Tab-separated table of C-alpha atoms in Angstrom:
chain	number	residue	atom	x	y	z
A	1	MET	CA	17.932	29.869	-12.700
A	2	ASN	CA	20.146	30.913	-9.772
A	3	ILE	CA	21.285	28.948	-6.808
A	4	ALA	CA	18.576	30.316	-4.485
A	5	VAL	CA	15.737	29.196	-6.714
A	6	ILE	CA	17.242	25.700	-7.032
A	7	ASP	CA	17.754	25.531	-3.306
A	8	LYS	CA	14.087	26.519	-2.734
A	9	LEU	CA	12.847	23.892	-5.158
A	10	LEU	CA	14.966	21.162	-3.597
A	11	LEU	CA	13.860	22.040	-0.116
A	12	HIS	CA	10.244	22.028	-1.213
A	13	PHE	CA	10.710	18.670	-2.980
A	14	PHE	CA	12.326	16.937	0.039
A	15	HIS	CA	9.776	18.471	2.386
A	16	GLU	CA	6.923	17.036	0.350
A	17	LEU	CA	8.742	13.703	0.103
A	18	GLN	CA	9.167	13.663	3.918
A	19	ASN	CA	5.445	14.399	4.402
A	20	TYR	CA	4.586	11.557	2.045
A	21	PHE	CA	6.595	9.011	3.887
A	22	LEU	CA	5.419	10.195	7.262
A	23	LEU	CA	1.816	9.826	6.124
A	24	ALA	CA	2.495	6.416	4.629
A	25	GLY	CA	4.098	5.310	7.905
A	26	ARG	CA	1.232	6.578	10.002
A	27	THR	CA	-1.239	4.855	7.617
A	28	PHE	CA	0.463	1.455	7.884
A	29	VAL	CA	0.607	1.615	11.644
A	30	ARG	CA	-3.117	2.602	11.903
A	31	MET	CA	-4.182	-0.070	9.479
A	32	LEU	CA	-3.287	-2.575	12.228
A	33	ARG	CA	-4.959	-0.773	15.088
A	34	ARG	CA	-8.569	-0.695	16.268
A	35	PRO	CA	-11.097	0.584	15.390
A	36	PHE	CA	-10.961	-0.819	11.859
A	37	TYR	CA	-14.018	1.066	10.515
A	38	TYR	CA	-15.426	-1.885	8.647
A	39	ARG	CA	-18.347	0.087	7.256
A	40	GLU	CA	-16.081	2.680	5.725
A	41	PHE	CA	-13.879	-0.063	4.318
A	42	ALA	CA	-16.898	-1.731	2.655
A	43	ILE	CA	-18.064	1.618	1.245
A	44	GLN	CA	-14.591	2.385	-0.192
A	45	PHE	CA	-14.172	-1.153	-1.548
A	46	ASP	CA	-17.446	-0.749	-3.448
A	47	LYS	CA	-16.344	2.644	-4.836
A	48	LEU	CA	-12.803	1.667	-5.687
A	49	GLY	CA	-13.397	-1.977	-6.681
A	50	PHE	CA	-16.896	-2.662	-8.073
A	51	SER	CA	-17.165	0.713	-9.786
A	52	SER	CA	-14.007	-0.059	-11.781
A	53	LEU	CA	-14.992	-3.685	-12.591
A	54	PHE	CA	-16.741	-3.015	-15.932
A	55	ILE	CA	-13.979	-0.952	-17.438
A	56	CYS	CA	-11.378	-3.542	-16.360
A	57	ILE	CA	-13.460	-6.241	-18.010
A	58	LEU	CA	-13.629	-4.305	-21.271
A	59	THR	CA	-9.961	-3.500	-21.196
A	60	GLY	CA	-9.017	-7.124	-20.533
A	61	LEU	CA	-11.336	-8.486	-23.176
A	62	PHE	CA	-10.172	-6.282	-26.090
A	63	THR	CA	-6.533	-6.405	-25.117
A	64	GLY	CA	-6.614	-10.173	-24.961
A	65	MET	CA	-8.298	-10.297	-28.419
A	66	VAL	CA	-5.657	-7.966	-29.900
A	67	MET	CA	-2.766	-9.875	-28.321
A	68	ALA	CA	-4.202	-13.189	-29.675
A	69	LEU	CA	-4.703	-11.779	-33.136
A	70	GLN	CA	-1.145	-10.377	-33.330
A	71	ALA	CA	0.291	-13.626	-31.973
A	72	LEU	CA	-1.625	-15.819	-34.449
A	73	ILE	CA	-0.485	-13.670	-37.409
A	74	GLN	CA	3.085	-14.256	-36.404
A	75	LEU	CA	2.710	-17.932	-35.491
A	76	LYS	CA	0.648	-19.156	-38.435
A	77	PRO	CA	3.461	-19.236	-40.982
A	78	PHE	CA	5.416	-21.570	-38.657
A	79	ALA	CA	2.375	-23.808	-37.882
A	80	ALA	CA	2.699	-22.939	-34.179
A	81	THR	CA	-0.775	-21.444	-33.539
A	82	SER	CA	-1.282	-23.899	-30.621
A	83	TYR	CA	1.108	-21.754	-28.525
A	84	VAL	CA	-1.195	-18.660	-28.726
A	85	GLY	CA	-2.804	-19.411	-25.331
A	86	GLY	CA	0.585	-19.385	-23.610
A	87	MET	CA	1.657	-16.132	-25.309
A	88	VAL	CA	-1.505	-14.353	-24.360
A	89	ALA	CA	-1.340	-15.701	-20.755
A	90	VAL	CA	2.300	-14.734	-20.019
A	91	THR	CA	1.906	-11.343	-21.658
A	92	MET	CA	-1.331	-10.391	-19.848
A	93	ILE	CA	-0.796	-12.051	-16.417
A	94	LYS	CA	2.748	-11.043	-15.947
A	95	GLU	CA	2.978	-7.665	-17.647
A	96	LEU	CA	0.025	-5.967	-19.326
A	97	GLY	CA	-2.769	-7.160	-17.038
A	98	PRO	CA	-1.487	-5.422	-13.828
A	99	VAL	CA	-0.452	-2.297	-15.730
A	100	LEU	CA	-3.723	-1.800	-17.676
A	101	ALA	CA	-5.925	-2.560	-14.665
A	102	SER	CA	-3.964	-0.122	-12.572
A	103	LEU	CA	-4.185	2.607	-15.243
A	104	MET	CA	-7.946	2.081	-15.528
A	105	VAL	CA	-8.400	2.300	-11.773
A	106	ALA	CA	-6.117	5.260	-11.452
A	107	GLY	CA	-8.049	7.151	-14.122
A	108	ARG	CA	-11.361	6.092	-12.704
A	109	VAL	CA	-10.925	6.651	-8.976
A	110	GLY	CA	-7.534	8.284	-8.340
A	111	SER	CA	-8.731	11.804	-8.835
A	112	ALA	CA	-12.052	10.918	-7.148
A	113	ILE	CA	-10.249	10.164	-3.880
A	114	THR	CA	-8.445	13.434	-3.987
A	115	ALA	CA	-11.615	15.385	-4.802
A	116	GLU	CA	-13.616	13.640	-2.040
A	117	LEU	CA	-11.014	14.306	0.704
A	118	GLY	CA	-10.465	17.833	-0.601
A	119	THR	CA	-14.173	18.574	-0.370
A	120	MET	CA	-14.273	17.237	3.162
A	121	VAL	CA	-11.431	19.612	4.133
A	122	VAL	CA	-13.124	22.650	2.406
A	123	THR	CA	-16.509	21.931	4.081
A	124	GLU	CA	-14.748	21.542	7.481
A	125	GLN	CA	-15.855	17.937	7.954
A	126	VAL	CA	-12.241	17.021	8.756
A	127	ASP	CA	-12.091	19.734	11.385
A	128	ALA	CA	-15.330	18.412	12.924
A	129	MET	CA	-13.831	14.931	13.115
A	130	ARG	CA	-10.724	16.285	14.888
A	131	VAL	CA	-12.876	18.093	17.400
A	132	GLU	CA	-14.634	14.775	18.134
A	133	GLY	CA	-11.222	13.256	18.768
A	134	THR	CA	-11.263	11.062	15.641
A	135	ASP	CA	-7.930	10.017	14.159
A	136	ILE	CA	-8.195	11.400	10.620
A	137	VAL	CA	-5.614	9.015	9.203
A	138	GLN	CA	-7.247	5.966	10.714
A	139	ARG	CA	-10.772	7.154	9.788
A	140	LEU	CA	-10.273	8.403	6.294
A	141	VAL	CA	-6.974	7.218	4.859
A	142	ALA	CA	-6.469	3.685	6.167
A	143	PRO	CA	-9.836	2.297	4.952
A	144	ARG	CA	-9.133	3.626	1.444
A	145	VAL	CA	-5.644	2.168	1.355
A	146	LYS	CA	-6.899	-1.269	2.621
A	147	ALA	CA	-9.749	-1.214	0.078
A	148	MET	CA	-7.353	-0.478	-2.731
A	149	LEU	CA	-4.848	-3.081	-1.645
A	150	LEU	CA	-7.612	-5.705	-1.783
A	151	ALA	CA	-9.387	-4.459	-4.873
A	152	MET	CA	-6.423	-4.151	-7.241
A	153	PRO	CA	-5.322	-7.767	-7.184
A	154	LEU	CA	-8.928	-8.924	-7.543
A	155	LEU	CA	-9.536	-6.522	-10.483
A	156	THR	CA	-6.370	-7.741	-12.071
A	157	ILE	CA	-7.382	-11.392	-11.753
A	158	VAL	CA	-10.689	-10.578	-13.418
A	159	ALA	CA	-8.965	-8.657	-16.174
A	160	ASP	CA	-6.528	-11.520	-16.760
A	161	ALA	CA	-9.240	-14.101	-16.888
A	162	ILE	CA	-11.285	-12.017	-19.291
A	163	SER	CA	-8.269	-11.351	-21.490
A	164	LEU	CA	-7.706	-15.145	-21.825
A	165	LEU	CA	-11.370	-15.510	-22.805
A	166	GLY	CA	-10.989	-12.699	-25.381
A	167	GLY	CA	-7.843	-14.438	-26.726
A	168	TYR	CA	-9.721	-17.682	-27.129
A	169	ILE	CA	-12.577	-15.936	-29.049
A	170	ILE	CA	-10.000	-14.885	-31.645
A	171	ALA	CA	-8.157	-18.197	-31.507
A	172	SER	CA	-11.334	-20.121	-32.156
A	173	THR	CA	-11.556	-18.486	-35.550
A	174	TYR	CA	-8.183	-20.212	-36.376
A	175	SER	CA	-9.670	-23.690	-35.582
A	176	ILE	CA	-8.004	-23.803	-32.134
A	177	ASN	CA	-10.077	-25.795	-29.636
A	178	PRO	CA	-10.285	-24.996	-25.885
A	179	THR	CA	-8.059	-27.920	-24.898
A	180	MET	CA	-5.257	-26.825	-27.265
A	181	TYR	CA	-5.611	-23.213	-26.068
A	182	ILE	CA	-5.371	-24.091	-22.353
A	183	LYS	CA	-2.580	-26.645	-22.777
A	184	GLY	CA	-0.361	-23.914	-24.303
A	185	ILE	CA	-0.507	-21.827	-21.049
A	186	PRO	CA	1.753	-24.003	-18.809
A	187	GLN	CA	4.330	-24.140	-21.526
A	188	PHE	CA	5.048	-20.391	-21.228
A	189	MET	CA	4.288	-19.754	-17.559
A	190	VAL	CA	5.684	-20.770	-14.149
A	191	PHE	CA	4.275	-20.225	-10.694
A	192	GLN	CA	6.557	-17.205	-10.176
A	193	ASP	CA	4.744	-15.411	-12.977
A	194	LEU	CA	1.462	-15.729	-11.093
A	195	ILE	CA	3.042	-14.319	-7.970
A	196	GLU	CA	4.487	-11.338	-9.892
A	197	GLY	CA	1.089	-10.809	-11.520
A	198	LEU	CA	-0.460	-10.350	-8.055
A	199	VAL	CA	2.360	-8.415	-6.373
A	200	LYS	CA	2.522	-5.734	-9.033
A	201	PRO	CA	-1.146	-4.581	-8.832
A	202	THR	CA	-0.836	-4.493	-5.034
A	203	ILE	CA	2.103	-2.118	-5.317
A	204	PHE	CA	0.307	-0.098	-7.966
A	205	GLY	CA	-2.730	0.186	-5.733
A	206	LEU	CA	-0.618	1.501	-2.928
A	207	ILE	CA	0.870	4.142	-5.249
A	208	ILE	CA	-2.591	5.188	-6.553
A	209	THR	CA	-3.975	5.804	-3.012
């Protein structure tokens, strides 16, 4: 690979990177301007959020069950099974919950957003909006970004809650009552962990859109 090819690749990379940040900047500015297109926001929230709810619930449930089972296997020889609730909580809420929920949403709707907007370009719907004087970024991009920024933390909260339920289902087979399971959670978590568990999916949602 000669210098000319490398130079061309680098120029293309930085050109695309520049376009990305320009689009991101325009989107953030237009998210704060009227009109807000509430109907489009509601439609996109339904597509991006509610359509991904079931798969996030399944992922959280079975991941929580597996995490609890693995934790109990390790804790039982030390008679420390009462800590399983805290171990499942800190693992899911701080780390796995945001990542798994984001992966499920990215696989579910990430390509769908690209396909939908691509189809609108091919069928000249975008050109028609421009002729009407509509701001394309404000009309098509901003509502999707706002919907994803709201949907991702909510989906993560649901996935985390279901994972704790799944963990208790397994823990109950080891004679752990709900009180013991719940009391183990504060011993492993602090308020900062909850904040991190909400900030991460918000950032992931921004990356997905």
